[in-house]
Short mmCIF file of C-alpha atoms in Angstrom, two decimals:
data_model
loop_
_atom_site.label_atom_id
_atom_site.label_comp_id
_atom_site.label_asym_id
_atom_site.label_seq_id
_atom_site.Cartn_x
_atom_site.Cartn_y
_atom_site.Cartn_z
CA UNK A 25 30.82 42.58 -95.77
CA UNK A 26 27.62 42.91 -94.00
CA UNK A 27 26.95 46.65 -92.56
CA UNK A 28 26.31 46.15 -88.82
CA UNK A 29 23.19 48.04 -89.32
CA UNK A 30 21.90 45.16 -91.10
CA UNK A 31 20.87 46.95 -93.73
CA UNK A 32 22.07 46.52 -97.87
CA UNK A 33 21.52 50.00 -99.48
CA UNK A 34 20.52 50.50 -103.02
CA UNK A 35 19.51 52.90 -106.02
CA UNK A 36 17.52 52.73 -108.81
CA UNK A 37 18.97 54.01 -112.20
CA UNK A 38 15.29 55.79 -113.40
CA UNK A 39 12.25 56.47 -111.14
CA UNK A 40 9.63 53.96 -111.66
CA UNK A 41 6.53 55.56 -113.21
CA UNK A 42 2.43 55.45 -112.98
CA UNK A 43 1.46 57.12 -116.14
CA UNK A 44 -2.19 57.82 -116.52
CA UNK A 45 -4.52 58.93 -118.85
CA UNK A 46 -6.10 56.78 -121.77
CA UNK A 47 -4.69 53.46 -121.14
CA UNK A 48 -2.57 53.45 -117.77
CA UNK A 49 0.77 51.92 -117.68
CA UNK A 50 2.86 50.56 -114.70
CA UNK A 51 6.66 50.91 -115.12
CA UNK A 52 8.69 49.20 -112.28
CA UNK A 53 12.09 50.51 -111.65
CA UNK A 54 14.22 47.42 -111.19
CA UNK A 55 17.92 47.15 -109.19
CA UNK A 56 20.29 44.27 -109.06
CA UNK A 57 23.26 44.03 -107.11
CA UNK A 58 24.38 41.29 -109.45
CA UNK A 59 23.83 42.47 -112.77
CA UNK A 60 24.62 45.86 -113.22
CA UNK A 61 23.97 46.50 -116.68
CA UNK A 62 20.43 46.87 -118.07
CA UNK A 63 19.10 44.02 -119.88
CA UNK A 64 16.29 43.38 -122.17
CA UNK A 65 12.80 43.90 -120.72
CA UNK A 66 11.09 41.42 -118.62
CA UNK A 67 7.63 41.86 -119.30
CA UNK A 68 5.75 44.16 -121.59
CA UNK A 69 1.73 43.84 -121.81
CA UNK A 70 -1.43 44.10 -120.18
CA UNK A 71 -3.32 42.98 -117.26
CA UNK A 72 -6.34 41.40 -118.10
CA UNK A 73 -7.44 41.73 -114.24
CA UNK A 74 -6.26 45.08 -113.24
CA UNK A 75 -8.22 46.24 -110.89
CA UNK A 76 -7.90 42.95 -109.07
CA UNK A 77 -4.26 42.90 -109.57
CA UNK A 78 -4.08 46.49 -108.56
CA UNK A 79 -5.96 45.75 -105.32
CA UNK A 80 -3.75 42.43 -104.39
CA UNK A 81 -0.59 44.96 -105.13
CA UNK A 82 -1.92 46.91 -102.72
CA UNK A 83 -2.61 44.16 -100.13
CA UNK A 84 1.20 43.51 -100.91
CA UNK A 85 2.20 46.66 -99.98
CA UNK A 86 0.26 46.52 -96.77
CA UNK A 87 1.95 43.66 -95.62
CA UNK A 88 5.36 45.03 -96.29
CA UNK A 89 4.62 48.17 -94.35
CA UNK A 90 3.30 46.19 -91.56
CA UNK A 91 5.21 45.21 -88.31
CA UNK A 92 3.93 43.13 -85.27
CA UNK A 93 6.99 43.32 -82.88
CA UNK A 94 8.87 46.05 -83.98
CA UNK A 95 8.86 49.79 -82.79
CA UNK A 96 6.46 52.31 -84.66
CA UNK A 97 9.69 54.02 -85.83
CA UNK A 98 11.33 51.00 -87.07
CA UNK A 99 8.08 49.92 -88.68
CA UNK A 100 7.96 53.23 -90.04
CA UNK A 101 11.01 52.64 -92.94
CA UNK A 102 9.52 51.94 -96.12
CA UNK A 103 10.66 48.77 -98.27
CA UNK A 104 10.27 47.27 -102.05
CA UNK A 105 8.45 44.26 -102.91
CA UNK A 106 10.67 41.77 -105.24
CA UNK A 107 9.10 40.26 -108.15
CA UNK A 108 10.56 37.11 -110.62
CA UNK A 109 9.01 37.25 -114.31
CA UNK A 110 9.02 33.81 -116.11
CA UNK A 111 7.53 30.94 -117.17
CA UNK A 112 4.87 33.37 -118.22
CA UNK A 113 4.20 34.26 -114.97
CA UNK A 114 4.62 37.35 -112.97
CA UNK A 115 5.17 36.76 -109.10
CA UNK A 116 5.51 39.71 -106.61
CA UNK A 117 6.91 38.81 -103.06
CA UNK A 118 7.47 41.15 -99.90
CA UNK A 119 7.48 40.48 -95.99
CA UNK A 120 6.52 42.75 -93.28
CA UNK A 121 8.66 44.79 -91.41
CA UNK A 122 9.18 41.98 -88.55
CA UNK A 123 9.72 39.17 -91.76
CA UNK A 124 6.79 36.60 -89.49
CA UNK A 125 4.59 37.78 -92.37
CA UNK A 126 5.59 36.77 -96.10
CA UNK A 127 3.17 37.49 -99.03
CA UNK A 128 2.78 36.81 -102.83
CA UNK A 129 1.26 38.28 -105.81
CA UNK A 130 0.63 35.35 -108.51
CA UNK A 131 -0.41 36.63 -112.19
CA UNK A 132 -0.92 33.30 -113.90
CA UNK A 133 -1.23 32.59 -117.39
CA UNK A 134 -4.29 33.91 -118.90
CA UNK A 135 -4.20 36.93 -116.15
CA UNK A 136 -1.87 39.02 -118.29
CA UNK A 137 -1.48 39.57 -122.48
CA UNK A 138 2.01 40.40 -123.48
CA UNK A 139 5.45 39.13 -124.22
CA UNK A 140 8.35 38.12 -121.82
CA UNK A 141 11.44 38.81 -123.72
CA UNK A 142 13.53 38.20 -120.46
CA UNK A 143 13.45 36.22 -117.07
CA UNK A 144 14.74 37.55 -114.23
CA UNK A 145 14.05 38.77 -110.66
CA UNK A 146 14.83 43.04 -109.48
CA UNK A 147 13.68 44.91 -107.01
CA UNK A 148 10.98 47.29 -107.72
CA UNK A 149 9.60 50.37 -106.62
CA UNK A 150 6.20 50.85 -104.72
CA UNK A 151 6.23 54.41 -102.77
CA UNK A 152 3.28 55.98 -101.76
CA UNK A 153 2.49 57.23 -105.01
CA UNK A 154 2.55 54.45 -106.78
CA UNK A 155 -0.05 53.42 -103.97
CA UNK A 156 -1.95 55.75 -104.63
CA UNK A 157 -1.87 55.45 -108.40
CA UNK A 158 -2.85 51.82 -108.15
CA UNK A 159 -5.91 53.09 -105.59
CA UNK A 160 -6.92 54.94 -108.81
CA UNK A 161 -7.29 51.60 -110.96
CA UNK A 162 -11.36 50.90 -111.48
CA UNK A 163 -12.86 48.13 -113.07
CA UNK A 164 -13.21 49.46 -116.49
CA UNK A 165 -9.74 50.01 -116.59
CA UNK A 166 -6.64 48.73 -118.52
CA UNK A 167 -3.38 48.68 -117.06
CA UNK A 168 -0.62 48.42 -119.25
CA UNK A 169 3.03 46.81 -117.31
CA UNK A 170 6.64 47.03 -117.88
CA UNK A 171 8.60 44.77 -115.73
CA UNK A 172 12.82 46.43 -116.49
CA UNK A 173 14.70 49.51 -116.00
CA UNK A 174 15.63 50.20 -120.18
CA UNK A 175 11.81 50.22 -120.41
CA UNK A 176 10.84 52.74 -118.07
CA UNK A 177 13.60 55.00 -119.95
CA UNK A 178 12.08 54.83 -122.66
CA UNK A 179 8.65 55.50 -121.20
CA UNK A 180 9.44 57.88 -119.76
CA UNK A 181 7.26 60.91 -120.93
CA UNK A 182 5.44 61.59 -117.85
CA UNK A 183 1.88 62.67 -116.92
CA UNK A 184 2.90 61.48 -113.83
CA UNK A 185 6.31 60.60 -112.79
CA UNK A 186 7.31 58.67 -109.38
CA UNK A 187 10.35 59.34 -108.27
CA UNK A 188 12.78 56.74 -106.46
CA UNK A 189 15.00 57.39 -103.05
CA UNK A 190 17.39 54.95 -101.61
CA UNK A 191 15.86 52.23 -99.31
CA UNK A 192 17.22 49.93 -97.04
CA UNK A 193 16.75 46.34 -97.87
CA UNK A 194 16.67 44.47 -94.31
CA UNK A 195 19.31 41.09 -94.19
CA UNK A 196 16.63 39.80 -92.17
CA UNK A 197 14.11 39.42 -95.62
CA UNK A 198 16.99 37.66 -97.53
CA UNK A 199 17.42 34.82 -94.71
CA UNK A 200 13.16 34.33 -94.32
CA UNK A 201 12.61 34.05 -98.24
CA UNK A 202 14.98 31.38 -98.05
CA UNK A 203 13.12 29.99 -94.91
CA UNK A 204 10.10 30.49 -96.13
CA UNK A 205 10.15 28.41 -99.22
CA UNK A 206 11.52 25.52 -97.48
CA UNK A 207 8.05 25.59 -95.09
CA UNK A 208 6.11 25.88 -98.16
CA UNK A 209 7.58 22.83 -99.87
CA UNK A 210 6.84 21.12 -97.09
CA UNK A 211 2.89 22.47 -96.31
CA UNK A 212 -0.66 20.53 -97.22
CA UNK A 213 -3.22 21.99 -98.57
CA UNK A 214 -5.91 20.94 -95.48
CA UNK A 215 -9.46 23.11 -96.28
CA UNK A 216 -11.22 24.73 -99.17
CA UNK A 217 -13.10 27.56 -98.57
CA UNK A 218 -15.84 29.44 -100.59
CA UNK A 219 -16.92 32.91 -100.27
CA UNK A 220 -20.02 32.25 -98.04
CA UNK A 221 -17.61 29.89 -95.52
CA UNK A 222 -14.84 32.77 -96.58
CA UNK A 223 -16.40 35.66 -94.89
CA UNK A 224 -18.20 33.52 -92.00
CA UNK A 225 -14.65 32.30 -90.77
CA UNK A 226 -13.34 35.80 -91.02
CA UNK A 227 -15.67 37.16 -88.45
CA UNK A 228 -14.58 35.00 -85.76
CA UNK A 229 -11.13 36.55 -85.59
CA UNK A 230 -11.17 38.62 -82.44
CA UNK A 231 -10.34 42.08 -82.01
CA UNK A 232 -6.94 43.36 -81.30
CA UNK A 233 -3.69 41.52 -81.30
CA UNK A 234 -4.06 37.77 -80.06
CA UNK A 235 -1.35 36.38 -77.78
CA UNK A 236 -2.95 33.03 -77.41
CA UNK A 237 -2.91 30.29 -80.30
CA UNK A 238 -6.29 29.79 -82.11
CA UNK A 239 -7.72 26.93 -83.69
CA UNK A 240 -9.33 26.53 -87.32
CA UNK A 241 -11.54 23.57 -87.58
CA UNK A 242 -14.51 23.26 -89.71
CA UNK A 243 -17.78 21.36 -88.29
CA UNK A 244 -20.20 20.52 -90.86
CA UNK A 245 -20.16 23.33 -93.45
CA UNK A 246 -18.64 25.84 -90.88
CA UNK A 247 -15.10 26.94 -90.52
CA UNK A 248 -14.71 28.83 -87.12
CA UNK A 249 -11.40 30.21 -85.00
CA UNK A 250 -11.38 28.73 -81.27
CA UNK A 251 -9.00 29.22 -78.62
CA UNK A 252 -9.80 25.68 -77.48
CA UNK A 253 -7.61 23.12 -79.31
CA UNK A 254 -9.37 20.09 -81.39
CA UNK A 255 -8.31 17.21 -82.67
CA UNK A 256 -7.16 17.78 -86.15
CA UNK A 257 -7.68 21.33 -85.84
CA UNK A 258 -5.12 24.10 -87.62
CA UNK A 259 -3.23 25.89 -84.79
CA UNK A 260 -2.39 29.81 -85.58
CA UNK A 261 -0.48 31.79 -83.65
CA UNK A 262 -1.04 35.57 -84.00
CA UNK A 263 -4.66 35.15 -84.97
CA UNK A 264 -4.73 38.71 -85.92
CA UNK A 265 -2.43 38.90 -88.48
CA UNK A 266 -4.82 37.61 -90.74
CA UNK A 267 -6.69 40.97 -91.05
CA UNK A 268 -4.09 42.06 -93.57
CA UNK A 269 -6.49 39.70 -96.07
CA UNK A 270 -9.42 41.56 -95.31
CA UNK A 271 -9.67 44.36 -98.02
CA UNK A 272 -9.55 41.43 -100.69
CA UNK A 273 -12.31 39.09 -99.43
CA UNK A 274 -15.22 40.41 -100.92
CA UNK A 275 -13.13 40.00 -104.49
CA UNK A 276 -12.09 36.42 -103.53
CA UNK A 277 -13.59 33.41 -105.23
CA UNK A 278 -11.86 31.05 -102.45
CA UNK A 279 -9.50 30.24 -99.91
CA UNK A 280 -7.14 27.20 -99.52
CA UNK A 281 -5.40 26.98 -96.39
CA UNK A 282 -2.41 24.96 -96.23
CA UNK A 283 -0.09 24.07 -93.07
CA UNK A 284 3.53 22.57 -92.30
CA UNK A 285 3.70 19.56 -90.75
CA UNK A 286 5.02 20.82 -87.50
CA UNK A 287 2.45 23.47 -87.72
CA UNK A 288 5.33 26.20 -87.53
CA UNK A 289 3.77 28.26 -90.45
CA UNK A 290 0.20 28.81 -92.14
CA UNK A 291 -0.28 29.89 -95.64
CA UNK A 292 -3.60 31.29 -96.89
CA UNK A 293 -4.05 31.52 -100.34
CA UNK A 294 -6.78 33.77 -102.21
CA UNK A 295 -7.47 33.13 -105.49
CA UNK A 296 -9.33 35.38 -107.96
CA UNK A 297 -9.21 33.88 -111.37
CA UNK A 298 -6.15 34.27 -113.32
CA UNK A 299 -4.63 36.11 -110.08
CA UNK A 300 -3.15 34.84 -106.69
CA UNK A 301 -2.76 36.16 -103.29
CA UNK A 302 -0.97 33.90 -100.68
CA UNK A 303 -0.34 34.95 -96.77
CA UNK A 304 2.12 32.94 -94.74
CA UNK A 305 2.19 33.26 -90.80
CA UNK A 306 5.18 32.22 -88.69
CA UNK A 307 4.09 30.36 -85.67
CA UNK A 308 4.15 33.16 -83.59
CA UNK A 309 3.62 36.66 -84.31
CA UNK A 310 7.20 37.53 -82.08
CA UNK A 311 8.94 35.01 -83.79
CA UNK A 312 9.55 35.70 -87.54
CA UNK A 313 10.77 33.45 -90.47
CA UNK A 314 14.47 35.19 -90.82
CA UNK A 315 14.90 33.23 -87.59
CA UNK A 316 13.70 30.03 -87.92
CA UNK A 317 16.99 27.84 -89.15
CA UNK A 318 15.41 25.80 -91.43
CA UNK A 319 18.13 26.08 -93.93
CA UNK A 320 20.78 24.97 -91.56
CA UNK A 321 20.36 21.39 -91.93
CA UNK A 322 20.81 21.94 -96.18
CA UNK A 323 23.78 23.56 -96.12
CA UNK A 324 25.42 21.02 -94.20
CA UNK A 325 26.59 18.99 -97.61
CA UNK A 326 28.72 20.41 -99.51
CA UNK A 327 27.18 20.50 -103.57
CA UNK A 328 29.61 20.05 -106.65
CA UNK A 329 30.09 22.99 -108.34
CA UNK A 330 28.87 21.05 -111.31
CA UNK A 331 25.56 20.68 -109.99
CA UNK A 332 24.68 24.23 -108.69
CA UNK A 333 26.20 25.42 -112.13
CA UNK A 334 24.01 22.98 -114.30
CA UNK A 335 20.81 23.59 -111.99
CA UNK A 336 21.57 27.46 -112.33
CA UNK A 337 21.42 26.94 -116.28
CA UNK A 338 18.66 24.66 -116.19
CA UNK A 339 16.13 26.51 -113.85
CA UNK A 340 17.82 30.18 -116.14
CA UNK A 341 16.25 28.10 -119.27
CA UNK A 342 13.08 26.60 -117.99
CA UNK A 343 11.85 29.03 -114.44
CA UNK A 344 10.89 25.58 -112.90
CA UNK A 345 12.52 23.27 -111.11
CA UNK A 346 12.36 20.05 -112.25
CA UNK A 347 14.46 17.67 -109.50
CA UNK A 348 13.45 14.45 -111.31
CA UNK A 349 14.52 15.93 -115.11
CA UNK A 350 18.12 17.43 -114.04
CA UNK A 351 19.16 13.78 -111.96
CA UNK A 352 18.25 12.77 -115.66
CA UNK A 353 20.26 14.86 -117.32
CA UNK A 354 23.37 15.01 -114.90
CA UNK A 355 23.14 11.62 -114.05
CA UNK A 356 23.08 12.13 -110.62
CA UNK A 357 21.04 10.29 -107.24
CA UNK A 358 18.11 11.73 -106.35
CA UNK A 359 19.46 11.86 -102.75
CA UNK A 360 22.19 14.19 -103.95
CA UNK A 361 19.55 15.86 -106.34
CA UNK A 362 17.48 16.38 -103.16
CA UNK A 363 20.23 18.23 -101.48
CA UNK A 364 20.78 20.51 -103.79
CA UNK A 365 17.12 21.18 -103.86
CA UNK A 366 17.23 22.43 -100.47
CA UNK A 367 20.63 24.29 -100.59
CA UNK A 368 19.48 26.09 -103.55
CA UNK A 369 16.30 27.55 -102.16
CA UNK A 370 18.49 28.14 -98.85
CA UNK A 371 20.84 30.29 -101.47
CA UNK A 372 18.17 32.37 -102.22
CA UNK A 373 17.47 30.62 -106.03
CA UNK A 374 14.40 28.76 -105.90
CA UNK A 375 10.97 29.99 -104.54
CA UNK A 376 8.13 27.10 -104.12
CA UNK A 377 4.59 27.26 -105.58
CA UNK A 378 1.53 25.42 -103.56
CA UNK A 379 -0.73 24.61 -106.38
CA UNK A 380 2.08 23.76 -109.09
CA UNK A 381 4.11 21.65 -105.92
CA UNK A 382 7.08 22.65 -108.07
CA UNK A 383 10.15 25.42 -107.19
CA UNK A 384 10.43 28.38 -109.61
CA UNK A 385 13.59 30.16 -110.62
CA UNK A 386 13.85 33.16 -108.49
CA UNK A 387 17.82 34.81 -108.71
CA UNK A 388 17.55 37.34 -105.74
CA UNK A 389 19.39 40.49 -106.59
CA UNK A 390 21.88 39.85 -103.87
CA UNK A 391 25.28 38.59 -104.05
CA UNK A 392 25.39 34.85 -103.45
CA UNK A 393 28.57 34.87 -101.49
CA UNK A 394 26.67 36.76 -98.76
CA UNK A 395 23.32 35.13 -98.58
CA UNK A 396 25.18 32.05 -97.54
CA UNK A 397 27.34 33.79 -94.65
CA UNK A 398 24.10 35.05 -93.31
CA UNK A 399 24.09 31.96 -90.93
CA UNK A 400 25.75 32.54 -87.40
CA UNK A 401 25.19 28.87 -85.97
CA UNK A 402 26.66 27.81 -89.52
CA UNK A 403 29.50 29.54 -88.95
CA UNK A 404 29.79 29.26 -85.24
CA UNK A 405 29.64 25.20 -86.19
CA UNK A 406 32.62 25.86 -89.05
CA UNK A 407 34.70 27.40 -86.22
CA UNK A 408 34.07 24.18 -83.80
CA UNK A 409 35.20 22.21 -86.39
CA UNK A 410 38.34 24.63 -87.03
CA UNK A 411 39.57 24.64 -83.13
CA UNK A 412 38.70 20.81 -82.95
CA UNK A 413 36.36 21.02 -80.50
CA UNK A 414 34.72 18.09 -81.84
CA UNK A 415 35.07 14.09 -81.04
CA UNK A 416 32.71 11.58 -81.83
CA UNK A 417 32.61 8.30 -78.68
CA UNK A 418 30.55 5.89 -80.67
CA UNK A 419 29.08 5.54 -83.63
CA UNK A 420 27.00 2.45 -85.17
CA UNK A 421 25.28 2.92 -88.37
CA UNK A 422 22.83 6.06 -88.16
CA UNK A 423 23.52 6.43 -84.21
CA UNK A 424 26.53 9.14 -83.11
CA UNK A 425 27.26 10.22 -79.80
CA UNK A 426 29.61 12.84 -79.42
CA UNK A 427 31.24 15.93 -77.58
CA UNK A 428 31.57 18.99 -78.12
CA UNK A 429 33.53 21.66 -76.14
CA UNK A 430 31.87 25.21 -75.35
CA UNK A 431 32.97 27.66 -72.71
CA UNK A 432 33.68 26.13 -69.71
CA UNK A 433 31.62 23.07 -70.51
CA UNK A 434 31.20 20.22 -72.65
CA UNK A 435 27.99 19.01 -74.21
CA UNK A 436 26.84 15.60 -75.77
CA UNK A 437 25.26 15.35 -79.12
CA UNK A 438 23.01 12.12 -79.71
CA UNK A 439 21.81 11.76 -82.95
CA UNK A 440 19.61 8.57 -84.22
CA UNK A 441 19.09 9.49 -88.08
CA UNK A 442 17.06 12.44 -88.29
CA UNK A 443 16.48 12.84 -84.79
CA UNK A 444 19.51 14.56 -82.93
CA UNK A 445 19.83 15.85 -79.01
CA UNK A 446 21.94 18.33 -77.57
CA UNK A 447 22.48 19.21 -73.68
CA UNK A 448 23.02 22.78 -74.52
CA UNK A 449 20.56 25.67 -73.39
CA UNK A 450 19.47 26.57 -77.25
CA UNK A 451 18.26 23.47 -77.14
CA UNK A 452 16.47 23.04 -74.37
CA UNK A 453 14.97 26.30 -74.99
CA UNK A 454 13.97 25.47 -78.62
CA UNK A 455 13.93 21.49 -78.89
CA UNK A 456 14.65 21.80 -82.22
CA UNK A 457 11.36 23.65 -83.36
CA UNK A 458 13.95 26.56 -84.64
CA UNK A 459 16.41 24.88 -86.32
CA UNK A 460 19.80 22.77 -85.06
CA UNK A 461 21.84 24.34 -82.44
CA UNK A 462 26.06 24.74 -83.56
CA UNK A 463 26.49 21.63 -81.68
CA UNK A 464 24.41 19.37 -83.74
CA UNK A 465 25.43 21.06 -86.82
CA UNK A 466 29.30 20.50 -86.40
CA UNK A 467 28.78 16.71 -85.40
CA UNK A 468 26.30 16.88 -88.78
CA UNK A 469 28.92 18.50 -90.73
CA UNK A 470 31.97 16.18 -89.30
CA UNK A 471 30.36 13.00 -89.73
CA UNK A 472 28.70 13.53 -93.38
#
């Protein structure tokens, strides 16, 4: 069950560890609430960038300790970044404090010299000393990195040792990483940016924090922020949340900006050879991705058990996720492979990388059971359906019209394929930008 504080609490078996001195080594503590037992290593080796990996940690950890709605003594609670080893790649994730801010830490193949004798995703441990321990990283540098808790026991003898405390690890970051992922597998990539347009567009963000949308367009050569909205132009709400990029500009070789559809998130992605920094932005700086609802439409068909099982072993064996190969393999439609694309990263299992356009096998360490009861409207729709409160009046081909009883009044649900209507107050507060209302999802659910 869910504590009502919204909080899941967890320890780390060993501290993680900065050790310095002759060739430094990073040693992240790691904690899963599914697999209890330690396993082999994930990663042992180098960084071949480390005082550009070091710097886009700390970037990380910026945005994690950042909040734009929340009190200064909420904002004040410290969390862990997450980070998936595999497909020789090592990807570190963490949101900030009001989860309308979601970052990554890409070390690519080529950006890293060592072995990955395990795949798997933990929780690890970045405290203010390990800040400051990666502030101490210069170029000339090398950086050794042990991704498991068996290695950092065996590390262990200390010149400096960082010890671990119990954190709280917010619900609200396991429902936007499965939000998130679903905006970035739908995003473009829409402008290329090198470091002379890079630091030109940057200095048009205005002080303070923005409450108005701003507009990216490029004339010419020029990118440039406007509050005036253009034709074609990028809208970005919460202008100012882009600041958290600033410390790693100057390092940059480019940015690529990529949008949704819908515009409801931005992603700006940084890249500095063999390493990768990527910034999403909710739509609005209130409004973050824990909240959006984008999931709820994928868990409205119900997945064999055959399928999640197989796609579990196949994205264990190969970290990416391959939706054409598996309705190969398990002879299934691509429609039904396409919904269990979308459940899965609403389960927490698949993450989604830009450049690749591919999903990568991320397990969360969080039971799976819960991530899917972490859904209100879901379940507020499952209970409709329970008391009957449900009737469809017509239906011809992809057109349904239906009621559906609330409180003291009854509403009518129109849907016309993917388009679907709802007299409710959600919404007509919302039209749809955040996700069905309980409504739409029951009639969904009872008619699929």
């Amino acid at each position: 069950m869910i504590p009502e504080t919204n909080t899941i609490s967890y320890s780390y078996p060993v501290p993680s560890v900065f050790i310095a001195g002759g060739a430094p080594r990073l040693l992240l503590a790691g904690y899963s609430e599914t697999e209890k037992a330690t396993g082999p290593a994930f990663f042992q080796g180098s960084l071949e960038q480390p005082y550009i990996t070091a710097r886009c940690l700390i970037a990380l950890s910026n945005v994690v300790r950042s909040s734009f709605t929340l009190t200064p003594a909420t904002a004040a609670m410290m969390k862990d970044p997450i980070v998936t080893t595999g497909a020789e790649k090592l990807r570190f994730e963490g949101f900030s404090q009001c989860a309308g801010v979601y970052a990554r830490v890409d070390v690519l193949p080529g950006g890293h010299s060592g072995s990955f004798p395990a795949s798997g995703t933990v929780n690890v441990d970045f405290n203010q000393p390990m800040i400051n321990a990666l502030h101490a990283v210069s170029r000339n540098d090398t950086l050794q990195l042990t991704v498991n808790a068996r290695e950092i026991s065996v590390q262990s003898q200390p010149t400096e040792r960082i010890t671990e405390k119990k954190v709280p690890l917010p619900v609200k970051w396991i429902k936007g990483l499965t939000t998130v992922q679903l905006f970035l597998a739908a995003s473009e990539k829409v402008h290329t940016l090198n470091k002379v347009q890079l630091r030109q567009l940057f200095q048009g963000i205005p002080a303070g924090a923005v409450k108005t949308d701003y507009y990216l367009t490029v004339r010419g050569n020029r990118p440039a922020f406007s509050p005036v909205k253009a034709a074609n132009a990028v809208c970005v709400g919460g202008i100012h949340r882009l600041r958290l990029l600033e410390p790693l500009l100057p390092l940059a070789d480019e940015l690529q900006v990529f949008v949704h559809p819908d515009m409801q998130s931005t992603t700006w992605q940084l890249y500095f050879g063999n390493v990768r920094f990527s910034l999403s932005l909710s739509r609005e700086a209130w409004r973050g991705f824990s909240g959006e609802g984008a999931a709820l439409d994928s868990l409205i068909a119900d997945v064999p058990d055959r399928l999640i099982s197989a796609m579990d072993k196949y994205g264990h064996v190969n970290q990416e996720f391959n939706a054409t190969l598996l309705a190969v393999e398990e002879q299934a439609g691509f429609e039904e492979i396409d919904q269990l694309t979308t459940r899965l990263a609403a389960m927490g299992l698949l993450g989604f990388d830009l450049d690749d356009n591919v999903y990568f096998y991320r397990r969360l360490p969080f039971k799976l059971n819960r991530i899917m009861s972490l859904n209100p409207r879901m379940k507020d729709a499952e209970q409709l359906l329970a008391e009957d409160k449900v009737a469809i009046i017509s239906r011809q081909q992809d057109k349904v019209e239906a009621r559906v009883a609330g409180s003291g009044v009854t509403h009518t649900v129109m849907i016309d394929g993917d388009m679907a209507r709802c007299t409710c107050t959600w919404f007509a507060k919302h039209q749809g930008e955040r996700g069905p209302c309980k409504h739409i999802l029951a009639v969904r659910k009872k008619i699929n």
